[in-house]
């Protein structure tokens, strides 16, 4: 019976191109538009029409989802290694692996299986595009232990990666020395034993000076893990930063499409420490903000498409006095701007975009660190403003009174820290499905199709206190 079924439903290399294309289209994964998929499949079937055994191999591989072993399916390698389909260029093995296996695949994530003789990396005259001759190296559900920096594979660092749906023809990672020009830092899901920094926010247990040293952090979790107490409890050791009562709402969430806010700002009551932001159309309320029901007259088709992929979205969780963790429930990654994660990655604040993979659970905001940062910045700005005023008045005090232009420039830069810069420390921004930054065609989050801005009320309350104790005078223009 099985044989009969396959004879009636599955075409062979002897059938017309049209019916082969139609059959293969039924197995596409939906990451690409129907038009693009059809053009890509038609182009491949035509190229294979003279190589009947390879075309049969492709049909077998795709229609059985790789259940049966299949041979290499090859096309001629082009000069730059890329293939043009419907006006877009991309690596051929990646195009077809996206079409039939992983719609959100990034071009640096494929590794060929041992028995593939014409794999893209082998640099033969022909390239194998059989999607079942490749494995995905960094995929959702990955075990973190596999993410060591692996030079033998030719990747500078697999921890830094893009979201790609693009066929922009940028060079792949190996050509970028050390990966330094990439700004997107990747956060895959944790393995069964989460790394200490993600499962125990240990800096909260340590005095500020020690919190930044990795040695003290790594020596602690073994005790915590062994003691078997709930993760939440370590926050109980800390006295609150402020005696002010907690705000009624722990955060408010504004939803944007490109640079336009859509719908009302959603406030999350402190009685709901976990809030879900998803793409569904249920009425929002309490601990759930549904973006699917919001209408926008300026919405484009691209935004509409991206919104369809929000799905289960993200969960934001407030722990302790105001630390925030994110869990990605969506089938697609989310991209986060987080000064806390920048600092953890050893980057300057605002320097990086963080890609959080499906099912990853990660801390994105630390209240104490934020409080220290706002105190330092406010003090720096206040001192600089005072010194600038003194310099303008003509009496530069202290040992730094060398005159000249250099001190004046650094002073004006420090004095230029305004209240808005400090407010930014209390805000998280998160884009669904699409990334931005130097690795993407979109330079700013305001160019992404759907994103949210989260204002953290406890942090804003602390900022208010800091500003009352050391008011920052916004620099006055000189007459």
Short mmCIF file of C-alpha atoms in Angstrom, two decimals:
data_model
loop_
_atom_site.label_atom_id
_atom_site.label_comp_id
_atom_site.label_asym_id
_atom_site.label_seq_id
_atom_site.Cartn_x
_atom_site.Cartn_y
_atom_site.Cartn_z
CA UNK A 1 0.00 0.00 0.00
CA UNK A 2 2.81 2.37 0.90
CA UNK A 3 4.32 1.78 -2.49
CA UNK A 4 1.09 2.48 -4.20
CA UNK A 5 0.63 5.71 -2.21
CA UNK A 6 4.06 6.95 -3.15
CA UNK A 7 3.50 6.09 -6.80
CA UNK A 8 0.23 8.02 -6.93
CA UNK A 9 1.25 11.06 -4.84
CA UNK A 10 4.97 11.49 -5.23
CA UNK A 11 6.33 12.50 -8.63
CA UNK A 12 9.54 11.09 -10.10
CA UNK A 13 12.20 12.72 -12.27
CA UNK A 14 10.20 11.60 -15.33
CA UNK A 15 7.23 13.81 -14.44
CA UNK A 16 6.69 17.32 -15.74
CA UNK A 17 8.61 20.09 -13.93
CA UNK A 18 5.31 21.67 -12.91
CA UNK A 19 4.06 18.66 -10.97
CA UNK A 20 7.45 18.15 -9.28
CA UNK A 21 7.51 21.83 -8.23
CA UNK A 22 3.93 21.56 -6.95
CA UNK A 23 4.79 18.51 -4.85
CA UNK A 24 7.95 20.10 -3.39
CA UNK A 25 6.06 23.34 -2.64
CA UNK A 26 3.77 21.34 -0.33
CA UNK A 27 6.75 20.69 1.96
CA UNK A 28 8.05 24.24 2.33
CA UNK A 29 8.35 25.66 5.84
CA UNK A 30 6.74 29.03 5.22
CA UNK A 31 9.61 31.36 6.13
CA UNK A 32 9.67 32.80 2.60
CA UNK A 33 6.91 34.21 0.42
CA UNK A 34 5.17 31.75 -1.90
CA UNK A 35 6.52 33.61 -4.95
CA UNK A 36 10.12 33.37 -3.78
CA UNK A 37 9.78 29.70 -2.81
CA UNK A 38 8.25 28.82 -6.18
CA UNK A 39 11.01 30.62 -8.13
CA UNK A 40 13.72 28.92 -6.04
CA UNK A 41 12.21 25.44 -6.46
CA UNK A 42 11.50 25.90 -10.21
CA UNK A 43 15.08 27.03 -10.79
CA UNK A 44 16.44 23.96 -8.94
CA UNK A 45 14.16 21.43 -10.66
CA UNK A 46 15.10 22.80 -14.11
CA UNK A 47 18.82 22.52 -13.29
CA UNK A 48 18.35 18.91 -12.16
CA UNK A 49 16.17 17.81 -15.08
CA UNK A 50 19.20 16.29 -16.84
CA UNK A 51 20.45 14.57 -13.65
CA UNK A 52 17.53 12.23 -13.02
CA UNK A 53 19.06 10.28 -10.13
CA UNK A 54 19.82 13.53 -8.24
CA UNK A 55 16.33 14.89 -8.90
CA UNK A 56 14.89 11.62 -7.58
CA UNK A 57 17.14 11.96 -4.52
CA UNK A 58 15.81 15.47 -3.89
CA UNK A 59 12.18 14.34 -4.25
CA UNK A 60 12.78 11.41 -1.87
CA UNK A 61 14.59 13.57 0.72
CA UNK A 62 11.96 16.32 0.76
CA UNK A 63 8.78 14.21 0.53
CA UNK A 64 9.93 11.81 3.29
CA UNK A 65 11.37 14.61 5.52
CA UNK A 66 14.78 12.97 5.32
CA UNK A 67 13.50 9.60 6.56
CA UNK A 68 15.30 7.76 3.72
CA UNK A 69 19.01 8.17 2.94
CA UNK A 70 19.52 10.31 -0.15
CA UNK A 71 22.43 11.21 -2.44
CA UNK A 72 24.00 14.61 -3.01
CA UNK A 73 21.83 16.99 -5.04
CA UNK A 74 24.23 19.28 -6.86
CA UNK A 75 24.23 22.51 -8.84
CA UNK A 76 27.14 24.38 -10.42
CA UNK A 77 29.05 26.62 -8.01
CA UNK A 78 28.96 30.29 -9.06
CA UNK A 79 32.00 32.57 -8.97
CA UNK A 80 31.11 34.21 -5.64
CA UNK A 81 29.44 31.07 -4.31
CA UNK A 82 26.01 32.71 -4.20
CA UNK A 83 22.84 32.05 -6.12
CA UNK A 84 20.41 34.69 -7.33
CA UNK A 85 16.71 33.93 -6.93
CA UNK A 86 13.99 36.50 -7.60
CA UNK A 87 16.52 39.35 -7.44
CA UNK A 88 18.01 38.25 -4.10
CA UNK A 89 21.38 36.60 -3.62
CA UNK A 90 22.11 33.92 -1.04
CA UNK A 91 24.17 30.79 -0.49
CA UNK A 92 22.38 27.96 -2.32
CA UNK A 93 22.57 25.36 0.48
CA UNK A 94 21.17 27.96 2.92
CA UNK A 95 18.31 29.00 0.61
CA UNK A 96 17.04 25.42 0.26
CA UNK A 97 17.64 24.48 3.91
CA UNK A 98 15.51 27.52 4.87
CA UNK A 99 12.81 26.58 2.40
CA UNK A 100 12.41 23.00 3.52
CA UNK A 101 13.81 22.73 7.06
CA UNK A 102 14.60 25.83 9.13
CA UNK A 103 12.86 29.06 8.03
CA UNK A 104 14.83 31.15 10.57
CA UNK A 105 18.21 29.63 9.69
CA UNK A 106 21.26 31.88 9.70
CA UNK A 107 23.90 31.33 7.04
CA UNK A 108 26.67 30.47 9.56
CA UNK A 109 24.66 27.75 11.26
CA UNK A 110 24.99 24.92 8.71
CA UNK A 111 27.44 22.06 8.99
CA UNK A 112 27.49 19.26 6.42
CA UNK A 113 27.08 15.61 7.36
CA UNK A 114 30.14 13.35 6.95
CA UNK A 115 28.90 11.49 3.90
CA UNK A 116 28.14 14.63 1.85
CA UNK A 117 30.73 14.72 -0.95
CA UNK A 118 29.87 18.12 -2.47
CA UNK A 119 29.12 20.16 0.66
CA UNK A 120 29.38 23.94 0.24
CA UNK A 121 32.44 24.13 2.54
CA UNK A 122 34.37 21.56 0.49
CA UNK A 123 34.72 24.14 -2.32
CA UNK A 124 34.05 21.65 -5.15
CA UNK A 125 32.89 22.80 -8.59
CA UNK A 126 29.41 21.59 -7.69
CA UNK A 127 27.52 22.40 -4.48
CA UNK A 128 25.18 19.98 -2.72
CA UNK A 129 21.85 21.64 -1.85
CA UNK A 130 20.18 18.59 -0.30
CA UNK A 131 18.83 20.07 2.97
CA UNK A 132 19.16 16.67 4.66
CA UNK A 133 22.91 16.66 4.01
CA UNK A 134 23.35 19.51 6.51
CA UNK A 135 22.85 19.88 10.24
CA UNK A 136 22.08 23.06 12.13
CA UNK A 137 24.89 24.01 14.50
CA UNK A 138 23.19 26.69 16.59
CA UNK A 139 19.53 25.87 16.84
CA UNK A 140 16.81 26.44 19.43
CA UNK A 141 17.16 23.90 22.22
CA UNK A 142 20.92 23.76 21.94
CA UNK A 143 23.06 22.51 24.79
CA UNK A 144 25.29 25.39 25.87
CA UNK A 145 28.26 23.09 26.40
CA UNK A 146 28.53 22.85 22.61
CA UNK A 147 29.03 26.59 22.25
CA UNK A 148 32.73 26.75 22.86
CA UNK A 149 34.79 29.01 20.65
CA UNK A 150 35.77 26.64 17.91
CA UNK A 151 38.48 27.77 15.54
CA UNK A 152 38.76 24.44 13.76
CA UNK A 153 35.35 25.00 12.23
CA UNK A 154 36.57 28.30 10.83
CA UNK A 155 34.10 30.35 12.88
CA UNK A 156 35.59 33.14 14.92
CA UNK A 157 32.93 32.78 17.59
CA UNK A 158 29.62 30.99 17.23
CA UNK A 159 28.22 33.03 20.11
CA UNK A 160 27.89 36.09 17.87
CA UNK A 161 25.31 35.64 15.17
CA UNK A 162 22.62 37.41 13.12
CA UNK A 163 18.90 36.61 12.73
CA UNK A 164 18.98 36.33 9.08
CA UNK A 165 16.22 36.39 6.67
CA UNK A 166 18.52 38.57 4.52
CA UNK A 167 20.37 37.65 1.38
CA UNK A 168 22.53 40.72 1.67
CA UNK A 169 25.66 38.96 0.51
CA UNK A 170 27.76 40.10 3.47
CA UNK A 171 30.78 37.89 4.04
CA UNK A 172 30.21 35.09 6.51
CA UNK A 173 31.92 35.09 9.91
CA UNK A 174 35.29 33.54 9.07
CA UNK A 175 36.40 36.67 7.22
CA UNK A 176 35.78 38.89 10.23
CA UNK A 177 38.78 38.80 12.51
CA UNK A 178 37.68 37.75 15.97
CA UNK A 179 34.10 38.64 15.12
CA UNK A 180 34.61 42.12 16.57
CA UNK A 181 32.72 44.00 13.92
CA UNK A 182 29.53 42.08 14.74
CA UNK A 183 27.39 43.71 17.39
CA UNK A 184 24.64 41.12 17.93
CA UNK A 185 25.35 38.98 20.98
CA UNK A 186 23.54 35.69 21.05
CA UNK A 187 21.81 34.14 24.07
CA UNK A 188 20.76 30.56 23.29
CA UNK A 189 18.49 28.59 25.63
CA UNK A 190 20.17 27.23 28.74
CA UNK A 191 20.97 23.56 28.98
CA UNK A 192 19.67 21.33 31.78
CA UNK A 193 22.32 22.80 34.09
CA UNK A 194 22.03 26.55 33.49
CA UNK A 195 25.24 28.57 33.72
CA UNK A 196 25.58 30.35 37.08
CA UNK A 197 25.19 33.86 35.72
CA UNK A 198 21.77 33.05 34.29
CA UNK A 199 20.26 30.84 36.94
CA UNK A 200 21.46 32.70 40.04
CA UNK A 201 21.66 36.49 39.91
CA UNK A 202 24.61 36.24 42.29
CA UNK A 203 25.69 39.89 42.09
CA UNK A 204 22.74 40.61 44.39
CA UNK A 205 24.40 38.59 47.13
CA UNK A 206 27.72 40.33 46.97
CA UNK A 207 28.95 43.77 47.92
CA UNK A 208 29.19 46.08 44.88
CA UNK A 209 32.97 45.75 44.62
CA UNK A 210 32.85 41.97 44.37
CA UNK A 211 29.78 41.74 42.17
CA UNK A 212 31.79 42.52 39.08
CA UNK A 213 34.51 39.91 39.67
CA UNK A 214 33.84 36.66 37.90
CA UNK A 215 35.83 34.70 40.47
CA UNK A 216 33.43 35.51 43.29
CA UNK A 217 30.47 34.80 41.04
CA UNK A 218 31.71 31.43 39.89
CA UNK A 219 32.63 30.27 43.39
CA UNK A 220 29.15 30.90 44.76
CA UNK A 221 26.57 28.99 42.68
CA UNK A 222 27.79 25.54 43.70
CA UNK A 223 26.65 26.29 47.25
CA UNK A 224 23.36 27.76 46.13
CA UNK A 225 22.60 24.91 43.76
CA UNK A 226 23.44 22.33 46.39
CA UNK A 227 21.35 23.96 49.10
CA UNK A 228 18.20 23.25 47.12
CA UNK A 229 16.41 26.44 48.07
CA UNK A 230 14.31 28.30 45.49
CA UNK A 231 16.14 30.74 43.27
CA UNK A 232 13.91 33.63 44.42
CA UNK A 233 15.20 33.42 47.99
CA UNK A 234 18.62 34.87 47.41
CA UNK A 235 16.95 38.23 46.87
CA UNK A 236 15.60 38.12 50.42
CA UNK A 237 19.11 38.65 51.87
CA UNK A 238 19.23 42.16 50.49
CA UNK A 239 17.71 45.09 52.34
CA UNK A 240 15.65 47.21 49.93
CA UNK A 241 17.56 49.95 48.13
CA UNK A 242 14.87 52.48 49.03
CA UNK A 243 12.36 52.80 51.86
CA UNK A 244 9.75 54.23 49.52
CA UNK A 245 6.79 51.86 49.12
CA UNK A 246 6.89 49.87 45.86
CA UNK A 247 4.98 51.49 42.97
CA UNK A 248 1.44 50.20 42.19
CA UNK A 249 2.63 49.16 38.72
CA UNK A 250 6.05 47.55 38.31
CA UNK A 251 6.34 48.42 34.61
CA UNK A 252 4.50 49.96 31.69
CA UNK A 253 4.82 48.62 28.14
CA UNK A 254 4.38 50.66 24.96
CA UNK A 255 4.06 48.83 21.63
CA UNK A 256 5.51 50.33 18.43
CA UNK A 257 5.50 49.56 14.72
CA UNK A 258 8.52 51.32 13.20
CA UNK A 259 8.48 54.74 14.93
CA UNK A 260 4.73 54.87 15.65
CA UNK A 261 3.24 53.86 19.00
CA UNK A 262 0.23 51.61 18.44
CA UNK A 263 -2.50 51.34 21.08
CA UNK A 264 -2.41 52.56 24.68
CA UNK A 265 0.52 52.02 27.04
CA UNK A 266 -0.11 48.85 29.04
CA UNK A 267 0.56 49.05 32.80
CA UNK A 268 1.44 45.91 34.74
CA UNK A 269 0.28 45.87 38.39
CA UNK A 270 2.82 44.89 41.04
CA UNK A 271 0.45 42.06 41.97
CA UNK A 272 1.37 40.42 38.60
CA UNK A 273 5.14 39.83 38.73
CA UNK A 274 4.98 37.83 35.46
CA UNK A 275 3.46 39.43 32.36
CA UNK A 276 3.10 37.87 28.90
CA UNK A 277 3.32 39.99 25.72
CA UNK A 278 2.05 37.93 22.77
CA UNK A 279 0.68 38.25 19.24
CA UNK A 280 -2.81 36.93 19.93
CA UNK A 281 -6.14 38.74 19.81
CA UNK A 282 -7.57 37.98 23.27
CA UNK A 283 -8.49 41.04 25.33
CA UNK A 284 -5.45 42.34 27.23
CA UNK A 285 -5.58 42.70 30.98
CA UNK A 286 -3.66 42.18 34.21
CA UNK A 287 -0.80 39.87 33.32
CA UNK A 288 -1.27 39.66 29.54
CA UNK A 289 -0.78 42.22 26.77
CA UNK A 290 -2.08 40.91 23.42
CA UNK A 291 -0.67 42.75 20.42
CA UNK A 292 -2.69 40.90 17.79
CA UNK A 293 -5.84 42.96 18.37
CA UNK A 294 -4.17 46.38 17.94
CA UNK A 295 -4.91 48.20 14.69
CA UNK A 296 -2.70 50.69 12.88
CA UNK A 297 -3.74 52.57 9.73
CA UNK A 298 -0.09 52.94 8.70
CA UNK A 299 0.64 49.21 8.91
CA UNK A 300 2.50 47.81 5.88
CA UNK A 301 2.54 44.28 4.54
CA UNK A 302 6.03 43.75 5.97
CA UNK A 303 4.83 44.71 9.46
CA UNK A 304 1.79 42.46 9.06
CA UNK A 305 4.06 39.55 8.11
CA UNK A 306 6.39 40.10 11.06
CA UNK A 307 3.43 40.36 13.47
CA UNK A 308 2.27 36.90 12.41
CA UNK A 309 5.51 35.51 13.83
CA UNK A 310 5.20 37.06 17.34
CA UNK A 311 3.12 34.04 18.39
CA UNK A 312 3.47 33.26 22.10
CA UNK A 313 5.82 36.24 22.42
CA UNK A 314 7.75 36.80 25.65
CA UNK A 315 7.28 36.63 29.40
CA UNK A 316 8.74 39.40 31.54
CA UNK A 317 9.28 38.56 35.18
CA UNK A 318 9.98 41.00 38.00
CA UNK A 319 12.05 39.43 40.79
CA UNK A 320 12.92 40.84 44.18
CA UNK A 321 12.82 44.61 44.35
CA UNK A 322 12.99 45.12 40.61
CA UNK A 323 15.31 42.78 38.68
CA UNK A 324 13.81 41.67 35.36
CA UNK A 325 14.11 38.35 33.53
CA UNK A 326 12.86 37.51 30.03
CA UNK A 327 11.66 34.16 28.72
CA UNK A 328 11.26 33.86 24.92
CA UNK A 329 8.12 31.80 24.24
CA UNK A 330 7.96 32.67 20.53
CA UNK A 331 9.25 30.37 17.77
CA UNK A 332 11.45 33.28 16.66
CA UNK A 333 14.19 35.10 18.53
CA UNK A 334 13.63 38.48 20.17
CA UNK A 335 16.25 41.23 20.15
CA UNK A 336 16.90 43.23 23.30
CA UNK A 337 18.64 46.46 24.20
CA UNK A 338 19.82 45.97 27.79
CA UNK A 339 22.57 47.89 29.59
CA UNK A 340 22.81 45.04 32.09
CA UNK A 341 23.57 42.49 29.35
CA UNK A 342 25.98 44.94 27.69
CA UNK A 343 27.90 45.16 30.94
CA UNK A 344 27.83 41.36 31.43
CA UNK A 345 29.26 40.96 27.93
CA UNK A 346 31.97 43.53 28.65
CA UNK A 347 30.53 46.08 26.22
CA UNK A 348 29.90 49.80 26.55
CA UNK A 349 26.26 50.61 27.47
CA UNK A 350 24.10 50.73 24.37
CA UNK A 351 26.87 49.23 22.24
CA UNK A 352 25.26 45.87 21.45
CA UNK A 353 21.99 44.19 20.53
CA UNK A 354 21.20 40.91 22.29
CA UNK A 355 19.52 38.09 20.40
CA UNK A 356 17.49 35.92 22.78
CA UNK A 357 16.62 32.56 21.28
CA UNK A 358 13.33 30.68 21.60
CA UNK A 359 12.93 29.07 25.06
CA UNK A 360 15.91 31.00 26.51
CA UNK A 361 15.35 32.48 30.00
CA UNK A 362 17.70 35.29 30.86
CA UNK A 363 18.19 38.21 33.20
CA UNK A 364 18.03 41.53 31.35
CA UNK A 365 17.93 44.11 34.16
CA UNK A 366 19.58 44.40 37.59
CA UNK A 367 18.16 47.10 39.84
CA UNK A 368 21.24 47.51 42.07
CA UNK A 369 23.58 47.80 39.13
CA UNK A 370 21.25 50.35 37.54
CA UNK A 371 21.08 52.31 40.81
CA UNK A 372 24.88 52.41 41.11
CA UNK A 373 25.18 53.51 37.50
CA UNK A 374 22.68 56.36 37.88
CA UNK A 375 24.42 57.55 41.08
CA UNK A 376 27.81 57.54 39.36
CA UNK A 377 26.55 59.31 36.25
CA UNK A 378 24.62 61.90 38.23
CA UNK A 379 27.65 62.59 40.45
CA UNK A 380 29.95 62.87 37.41
CA UNK A 381 27.53 65.24 35.66
CA UNK A 382 27.10 67.34 38.78
CA UNK A 383 30.84 67.64 39.38
CA UNK A 384 31.47 68.41 35.71
CA UNK A 385 28.76 71.08 35.64
CA UNK A 386 30.24 72.72 38.74
CA UNK A 387 33.78 72.61 37.32
CA UNK A 388 32.53 73.97 34.00
CA UNK A 389 30.82 76.86 35.76
CA UNK A 390 34.06 77.56 37.67
CA UNK A 391 36.08 77.41 34.44
CA UNK A 392 33.72 79.88 32.77
CA UNK A 393 34.07 82.17 35.80
CA UNK A 394 37.84 81.98 35.38
CA UNK A 395 38.90 80.16 38.52
CA UNK A 396 39.77 76.55 37.73
CA UNK A 397 40.46 74.86 41.07
CA UNK A 398 42.54 71.84 41.98
CA UNK A 399 45.56 70.08 40.49
CA UNK A 400 43.87 69.72 37.09
CA UNK A 401 44.03 73.47 36.50
CA UNK A 402 46.29 73.26 33.51
CA UNK A 403 44.04 75.32 31.26
CA UNK A 404 43.97 74.52 27.58
CA UNK A 405 41.25 72.93 25.51
CA UNK A 406 41.43 69.22 26.49
CA UNK A 407 40.01 69.56 30.03
CA UNK A 408 37.26 71.85 28.71
CA UNK A 409 36.16 69.22 26.14
CA UNK A 410 36.00 66.37 28.65
CA UNK A 411 34.16 68.64 31.10
CA UNK A 412 31.51 69.61 28.60
CA UNK A 413 31.03 65.96 27.61
CA UNK A 414 30.48 64.94 31.23
CA UNK A 415 28.28 67.94 31.91
CA UNK A 416 26.25 66.92 28.86
CA UNK A 417 24.76 63.95 30.75
CA UNK A 418 21.13 64.95 31.11
CA UNK A 419 18.10 63.50 32.85
CA UNK A 420 17.13 61.71 29.61
CA UNK A 421 20.43 59.79 29.63
CA UNK A 422 19.67 58.61 33.15
CA UNK A 423 16.07 57.70 32.29
CA UNK A 424 17.43 55.46 29.54
CA UNK A 425 19.01 53.26 32.22
CA UNK A 426 15.47 52.44 33.45
CA UNK A 427 14.09 51.38 30.07
CA UNK A 428 14.32 48.10 28.14
CA UNK A 429 13.58 47.85 24.42
CA UNK A 430 12.76 44.62 22.67
CA UNK A 431 12.06 43.81 19.01
CA UNK A 432 10.17 40.72 17.84
CA UNK A 433 11.43 38.56 14.93
CA UNK A 434 13.71 41.19 13.33
CA UNK A 435 17.03 42.50 14.59
CA UNK A 436 18.70 45.86 14.12
CA UNK A 437 22.18 47.33 14.40
CA UNK A 438 25.38 46.99 12.35
CA UNK A 439 24.57 43.38 11.39
CA UNK A 440 21.22 44.28 9.82
CA UNK A 441 19.74 46.54 7.17
CA UNK A 442 17.88 48.26 10.06
CA UNK A 443 20.14 50.64 11.98
CA UNK A 444 17.78 51.44 14.84
CA UNK A 445 15.01 49.64 16.69
CA UNK A 446 12.65 52.30 15.26
CA UNK A 447 13.12 50.68 11.85
CA UNK A 448 11.95 47.24 13.05
CA UNK A 449 8.37 46.18 12.28
CA UNK A 450 7.16 45.43 15.83
CA UNK A 451 8.83 46.25 19.14
CA UNK A 452 8.08 47.21 22.72
CA UNK A 453 9.54 49.70 25.18
CA UNK A 454 9.36 48.72 28.86
CA UNK A 455 9.58 51.44 31.52
CA UNK A 456 10.63 50.00 34.89
CA UNK A 457 8.85 51.96 37.61
CA UNK A 458 10.97 51.01 40.64
CA UNK A 459 14.10 52.10 38.77
CA UNK A 460 12.42 55.38 37.75
CA UNK A 461 11.42 55.90 41.40
CA UNK A 462 15.06 55.45 42.46
CA UNK A 463 16.16 57.85 39.74
CA UNK A 464 13.77 60.42 41.18
CA UNK A 465 15.45 60.02 44.58
CA UNK A 466 18.94 60.31 43.07
CA UNK A 467 17.96 63.50 41.25
CA UNK A 468 16.55 64.99 44.46
CA UNK A 469 19.78 64.34 46.35
CA UNK A 470 22.03 65.59 43.53
CA UNK A 471 20.07 67.69 41.06
CA UNK A 472 21.56 67.84 37.58
CA UNK A 473 21.39 71.27 36.08
CA UNK A 474 20.93 70.81 32.35
CA UNK A 475 23.82 72.76 30.78
CA UNK A 476 22.76 76.30 29.97
CA UNK A 477 23.78 77.73 26.59
CA UNK A 478 26.33 80.51 27.01
CA UNK A 479 25.33 83.96 25.74
#
